[in-house]
Short mmCIF file of C-alpha atoms in Angstrom, two decimals:
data_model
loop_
_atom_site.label_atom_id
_atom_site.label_comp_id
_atom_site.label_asym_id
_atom_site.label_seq_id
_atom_site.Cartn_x
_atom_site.Cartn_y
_atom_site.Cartn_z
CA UNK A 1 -0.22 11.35 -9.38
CA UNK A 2 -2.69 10.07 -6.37
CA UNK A 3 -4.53 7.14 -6.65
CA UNK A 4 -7.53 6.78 -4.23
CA UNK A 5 -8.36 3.13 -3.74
CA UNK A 6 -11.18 3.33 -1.34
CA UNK A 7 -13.86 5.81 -1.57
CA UNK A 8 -17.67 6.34 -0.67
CA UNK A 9 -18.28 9.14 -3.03
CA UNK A 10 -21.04 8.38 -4.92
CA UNK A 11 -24.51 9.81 -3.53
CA UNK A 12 -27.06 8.30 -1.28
CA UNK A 13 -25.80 4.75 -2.15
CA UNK A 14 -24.76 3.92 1.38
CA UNK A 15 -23.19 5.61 4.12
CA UNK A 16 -21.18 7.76 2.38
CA UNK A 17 -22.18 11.04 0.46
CA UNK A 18 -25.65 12.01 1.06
CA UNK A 19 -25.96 13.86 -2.27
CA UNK A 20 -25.09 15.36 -5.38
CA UNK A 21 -23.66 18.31 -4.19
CA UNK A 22 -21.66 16.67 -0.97
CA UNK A 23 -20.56 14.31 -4.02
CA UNK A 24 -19.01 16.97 -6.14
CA UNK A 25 -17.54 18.78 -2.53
CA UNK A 26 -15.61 15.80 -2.05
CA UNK A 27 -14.24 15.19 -5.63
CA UNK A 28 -13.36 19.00 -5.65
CA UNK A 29 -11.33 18.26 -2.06
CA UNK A 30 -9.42 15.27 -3.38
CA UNK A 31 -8.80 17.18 -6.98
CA UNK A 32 -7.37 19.77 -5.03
CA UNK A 33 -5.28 17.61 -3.10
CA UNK A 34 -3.51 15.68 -6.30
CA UNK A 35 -5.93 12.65 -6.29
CA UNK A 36 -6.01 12.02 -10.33
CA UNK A 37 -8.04 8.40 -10.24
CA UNK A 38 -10.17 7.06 -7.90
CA UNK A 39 -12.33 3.70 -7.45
CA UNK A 40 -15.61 4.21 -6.02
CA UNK A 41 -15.90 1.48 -3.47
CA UNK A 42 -19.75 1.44 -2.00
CA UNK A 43 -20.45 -1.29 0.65
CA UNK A 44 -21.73 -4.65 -0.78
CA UNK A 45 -23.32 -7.39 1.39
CA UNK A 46 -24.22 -10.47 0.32
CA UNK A 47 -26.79 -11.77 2.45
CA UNK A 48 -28.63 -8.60 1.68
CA UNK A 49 -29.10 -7.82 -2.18
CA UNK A 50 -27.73 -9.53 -4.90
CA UNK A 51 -25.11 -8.61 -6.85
CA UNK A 52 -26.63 -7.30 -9.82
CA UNK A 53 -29.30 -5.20 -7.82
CA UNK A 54 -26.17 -4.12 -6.03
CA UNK A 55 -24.43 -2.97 -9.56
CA UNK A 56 -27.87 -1.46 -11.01
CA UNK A 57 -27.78 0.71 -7.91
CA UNK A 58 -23.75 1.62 -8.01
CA UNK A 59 -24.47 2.51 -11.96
CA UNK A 60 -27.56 4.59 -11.14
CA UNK A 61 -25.62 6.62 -8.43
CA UNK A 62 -22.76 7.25 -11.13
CA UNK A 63 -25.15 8.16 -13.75
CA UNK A 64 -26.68 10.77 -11.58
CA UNK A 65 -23.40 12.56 -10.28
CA UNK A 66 -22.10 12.21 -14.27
CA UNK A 67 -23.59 15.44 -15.39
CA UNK A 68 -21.83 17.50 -12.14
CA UNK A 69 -18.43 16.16 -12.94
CA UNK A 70 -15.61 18.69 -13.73
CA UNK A 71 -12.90 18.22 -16.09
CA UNK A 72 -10.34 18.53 -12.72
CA UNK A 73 -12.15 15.74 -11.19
CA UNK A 74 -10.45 12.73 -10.68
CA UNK A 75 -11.08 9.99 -13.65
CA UNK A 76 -13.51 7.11 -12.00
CA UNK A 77 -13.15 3.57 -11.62
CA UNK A 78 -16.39 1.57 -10.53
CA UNK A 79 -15.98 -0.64 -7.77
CA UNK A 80 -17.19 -2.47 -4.15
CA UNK A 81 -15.97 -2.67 -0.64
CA UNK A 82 -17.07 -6.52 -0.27
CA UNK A 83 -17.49 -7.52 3.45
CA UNK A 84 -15.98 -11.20 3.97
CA UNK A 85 -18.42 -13.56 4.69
CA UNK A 86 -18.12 -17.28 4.01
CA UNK A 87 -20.94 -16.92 1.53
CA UNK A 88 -18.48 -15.55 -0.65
CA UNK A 89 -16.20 -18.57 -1.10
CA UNK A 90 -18.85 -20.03 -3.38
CA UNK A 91 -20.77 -16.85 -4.61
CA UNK A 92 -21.14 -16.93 -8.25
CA UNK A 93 -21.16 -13.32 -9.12
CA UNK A 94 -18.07 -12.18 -6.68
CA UNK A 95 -15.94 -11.16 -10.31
CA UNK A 96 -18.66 -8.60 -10.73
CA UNK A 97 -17.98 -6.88 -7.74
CA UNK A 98 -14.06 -6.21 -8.51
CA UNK A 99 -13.02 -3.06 -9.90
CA UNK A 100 -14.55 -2.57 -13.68
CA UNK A 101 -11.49 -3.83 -16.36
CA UNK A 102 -9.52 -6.29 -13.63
CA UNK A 103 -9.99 -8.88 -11.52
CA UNK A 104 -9.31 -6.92 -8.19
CA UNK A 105 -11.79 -7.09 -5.19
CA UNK A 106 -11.87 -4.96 -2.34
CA UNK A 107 -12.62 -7.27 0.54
CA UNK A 108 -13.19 -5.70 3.69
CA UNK A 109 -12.95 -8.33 7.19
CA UNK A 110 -15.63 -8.64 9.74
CA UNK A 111 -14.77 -6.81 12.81
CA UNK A 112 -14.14 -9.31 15.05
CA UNK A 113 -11.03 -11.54 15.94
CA UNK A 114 -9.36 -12.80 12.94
CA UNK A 115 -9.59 -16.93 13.56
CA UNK A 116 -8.16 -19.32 11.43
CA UNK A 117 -11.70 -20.52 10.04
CA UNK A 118 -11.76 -16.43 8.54
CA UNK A 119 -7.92 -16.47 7.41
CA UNK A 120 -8.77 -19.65 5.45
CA UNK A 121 -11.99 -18.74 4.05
CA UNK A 122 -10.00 -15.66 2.38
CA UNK A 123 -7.52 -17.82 0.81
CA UNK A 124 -10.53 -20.03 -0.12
CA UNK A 125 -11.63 -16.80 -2.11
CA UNK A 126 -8.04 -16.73 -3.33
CA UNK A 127 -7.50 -20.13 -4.80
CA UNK A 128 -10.98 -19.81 -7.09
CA UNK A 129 -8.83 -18.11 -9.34
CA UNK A 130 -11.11 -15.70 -11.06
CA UNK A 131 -10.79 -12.76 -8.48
CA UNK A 132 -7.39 -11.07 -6.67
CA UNK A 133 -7.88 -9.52 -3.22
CA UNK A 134 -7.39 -6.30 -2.06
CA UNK A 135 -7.90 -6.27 1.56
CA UNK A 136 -9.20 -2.70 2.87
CA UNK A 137 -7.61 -1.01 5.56
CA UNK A 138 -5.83 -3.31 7.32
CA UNK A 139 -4.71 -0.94 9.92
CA UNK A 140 -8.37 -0.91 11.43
CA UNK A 141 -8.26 -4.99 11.81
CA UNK A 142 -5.62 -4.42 15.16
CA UNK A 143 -8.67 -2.99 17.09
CA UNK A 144 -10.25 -6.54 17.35
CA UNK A 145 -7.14 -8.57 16.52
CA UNK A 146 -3.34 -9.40 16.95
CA UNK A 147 -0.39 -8.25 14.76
CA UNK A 148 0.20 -11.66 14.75
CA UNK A 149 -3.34 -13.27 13.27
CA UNK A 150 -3.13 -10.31 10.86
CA UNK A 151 0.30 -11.26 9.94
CA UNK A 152 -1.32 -14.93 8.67
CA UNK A 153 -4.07 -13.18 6.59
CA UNK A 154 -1.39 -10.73 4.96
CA UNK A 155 1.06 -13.78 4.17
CA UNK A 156 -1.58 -14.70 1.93
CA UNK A 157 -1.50 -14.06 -2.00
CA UNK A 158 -3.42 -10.75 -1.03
CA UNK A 159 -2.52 -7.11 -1.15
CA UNK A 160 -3.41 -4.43 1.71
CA UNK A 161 -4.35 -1.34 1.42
CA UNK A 162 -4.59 1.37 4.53
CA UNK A 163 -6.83 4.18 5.12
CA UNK A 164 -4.38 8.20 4.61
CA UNK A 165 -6.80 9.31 7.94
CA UNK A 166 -5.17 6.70 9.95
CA UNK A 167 -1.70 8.03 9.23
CA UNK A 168 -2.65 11.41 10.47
CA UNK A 169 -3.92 9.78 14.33
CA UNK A 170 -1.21 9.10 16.79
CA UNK A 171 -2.78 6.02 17.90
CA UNK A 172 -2.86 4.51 14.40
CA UNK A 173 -0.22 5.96 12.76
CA UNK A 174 2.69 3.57 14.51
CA UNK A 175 0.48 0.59 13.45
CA UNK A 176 0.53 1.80 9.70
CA UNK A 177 3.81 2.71 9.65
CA UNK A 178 4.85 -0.90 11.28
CA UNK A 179 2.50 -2.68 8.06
CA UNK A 180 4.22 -0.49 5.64
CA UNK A 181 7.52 -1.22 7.02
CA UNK A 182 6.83 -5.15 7.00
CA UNK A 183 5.67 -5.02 3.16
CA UNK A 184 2.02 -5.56 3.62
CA UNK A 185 0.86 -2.22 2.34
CA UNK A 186 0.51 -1.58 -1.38
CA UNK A 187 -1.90 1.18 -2.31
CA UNK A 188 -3.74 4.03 -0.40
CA UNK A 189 -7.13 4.72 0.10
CA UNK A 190 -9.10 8.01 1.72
CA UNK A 191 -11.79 5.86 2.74
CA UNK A 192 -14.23 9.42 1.99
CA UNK A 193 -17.60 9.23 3.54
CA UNK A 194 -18.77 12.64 4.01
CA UNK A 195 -17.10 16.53 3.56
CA UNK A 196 -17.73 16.84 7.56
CA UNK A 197 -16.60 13.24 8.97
CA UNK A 198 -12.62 14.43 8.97
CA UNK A 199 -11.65 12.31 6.38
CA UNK A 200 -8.56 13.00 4.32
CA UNK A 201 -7.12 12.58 0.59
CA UNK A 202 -4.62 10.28 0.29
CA UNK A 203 -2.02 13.04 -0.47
CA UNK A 204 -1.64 13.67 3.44
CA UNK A 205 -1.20 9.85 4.21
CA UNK A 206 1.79 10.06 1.28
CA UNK A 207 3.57 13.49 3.25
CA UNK A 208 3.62 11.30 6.22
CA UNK A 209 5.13 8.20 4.89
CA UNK A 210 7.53 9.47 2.56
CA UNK A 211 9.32 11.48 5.72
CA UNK A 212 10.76 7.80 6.49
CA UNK A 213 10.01 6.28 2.87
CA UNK A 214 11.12 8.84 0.77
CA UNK A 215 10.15 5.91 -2.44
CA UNK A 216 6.82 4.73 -1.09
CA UNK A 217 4.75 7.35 -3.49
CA UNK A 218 6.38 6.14 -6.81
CA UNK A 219 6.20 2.09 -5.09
CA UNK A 220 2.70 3.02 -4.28
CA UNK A 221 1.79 4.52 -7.86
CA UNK A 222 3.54 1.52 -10.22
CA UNK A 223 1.12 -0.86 -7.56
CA UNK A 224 -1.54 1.25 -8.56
CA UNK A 225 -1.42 1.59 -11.79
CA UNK A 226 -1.07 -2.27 -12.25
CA UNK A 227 -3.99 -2.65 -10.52
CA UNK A 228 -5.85 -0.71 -12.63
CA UNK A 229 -4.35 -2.13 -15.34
CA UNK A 230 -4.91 -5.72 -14.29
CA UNK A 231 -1.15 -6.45 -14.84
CA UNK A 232 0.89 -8.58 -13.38
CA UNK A 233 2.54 -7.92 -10.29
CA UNK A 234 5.90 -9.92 -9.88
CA UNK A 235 7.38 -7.65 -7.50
CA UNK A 236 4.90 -7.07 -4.87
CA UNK A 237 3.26 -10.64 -4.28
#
């Protein structure tokens, strides 16, 4: 069983799927590829709507594609890919944005250089105690910063999460591969936009990895599934 952390699935909320029917293409690609849960993660940013606007909208999308679902569809979770701003350290309604049922937020960094001022404000976000990180695809962050500032946001009490395209491109794949290998990778996400952008279900990032960590898939689901479940997490953190 697949779980899809990190999706943009739901129609004409952002800049993902541009409708209903590019919605249902993509849920019938990652059904056919073994992806049996997903969490819809559209982009939220705080300095433009509000939270609640932000969820009325999400809803509305879901409600829409609802009636095009097919029982071989993957079951949906209802989420947000949050973009870090320092806003967010004090923002009131940040527990709504975490994945429906848990306490999980998918927190996605500014693409820029990864100074202390940033690393702290995360753990700022961390220490409220009423919402666990999930940073998104950490593998894209070593475009605009070092292995070694990431290293300092990942040493955090956060979880990562990587992207299955990036697994597939030689000039990400040793980067993924090297996060994975140093324990700061605990759930995969296809990070689907659109059925012609070349994205890929998680299943191909999971044939790649389990060539040198033949484990990873069943590490990978128990992470998941506690996610989802809002459990605790003893061995991971």
């Amino acid at each position: 069983m697949y779980i899809d952390f990190h999706s943009h699935f739901l129609p004409q909320i952002d800049d993902g799927s541009r409708s209903i029917e590019e919605s249902v293409q993509i849920l019938d690609v990652l059904s056919e590829n073994g992806t049996e849960e997903i969490v819809a993660t559209p982009h939220f940013y705080c300095n433009e709507q509000s939270a609640d606007k932000f969820i009325m909208r999400r809803n509305n999308a879901y409600e829409r594609l609802k009636p095009h679902l097919k029982p071989e569809h993957p079951e949906i979770h209802l989420g947000a890919e949050v973009l870090y701003d320092a806003a967010l350290i004090g923002y009131e309604d940040l527990p709504k944005l975490c994945i429906e049922g848990t306490k999980w937020l998918l927190l996605e960094m500014p693409y820029v250089q990864l100074t202390d001022k940033i690393i702290n404000g995360v753990a700022d976000i961390v220490d409220r105690g009423d919402v666990k990180v999930l940073v998104a695809h950490i593998e894209r962050y070593l475009n605009f910063t070092s292995m070694k500032e990431l290293r300092k946001l990942m040493q955090l009490d956060v979880l990562g999460q990587i992207n299955a395209k990036s697994l597939t491109k030689f000039s990400s794949k040793r980067n993924c591969m090297k996060l994975i290998g140093d324990g700061f990778v605990q759930v995969l996400g296809s990070d689907y936009h659109r059925i012609d952008r070349g994205d890929v279900p998680v299943k191909d990032g999971f044939d790649i990895i389990c060539k040198k960590y033949d484990d990873f898939a069943e590490y990978v689901e128990s992470n998941g599934r506690a996610i989802l479940d809002d459990g605790e997490l003893y061995d991971i953190i």
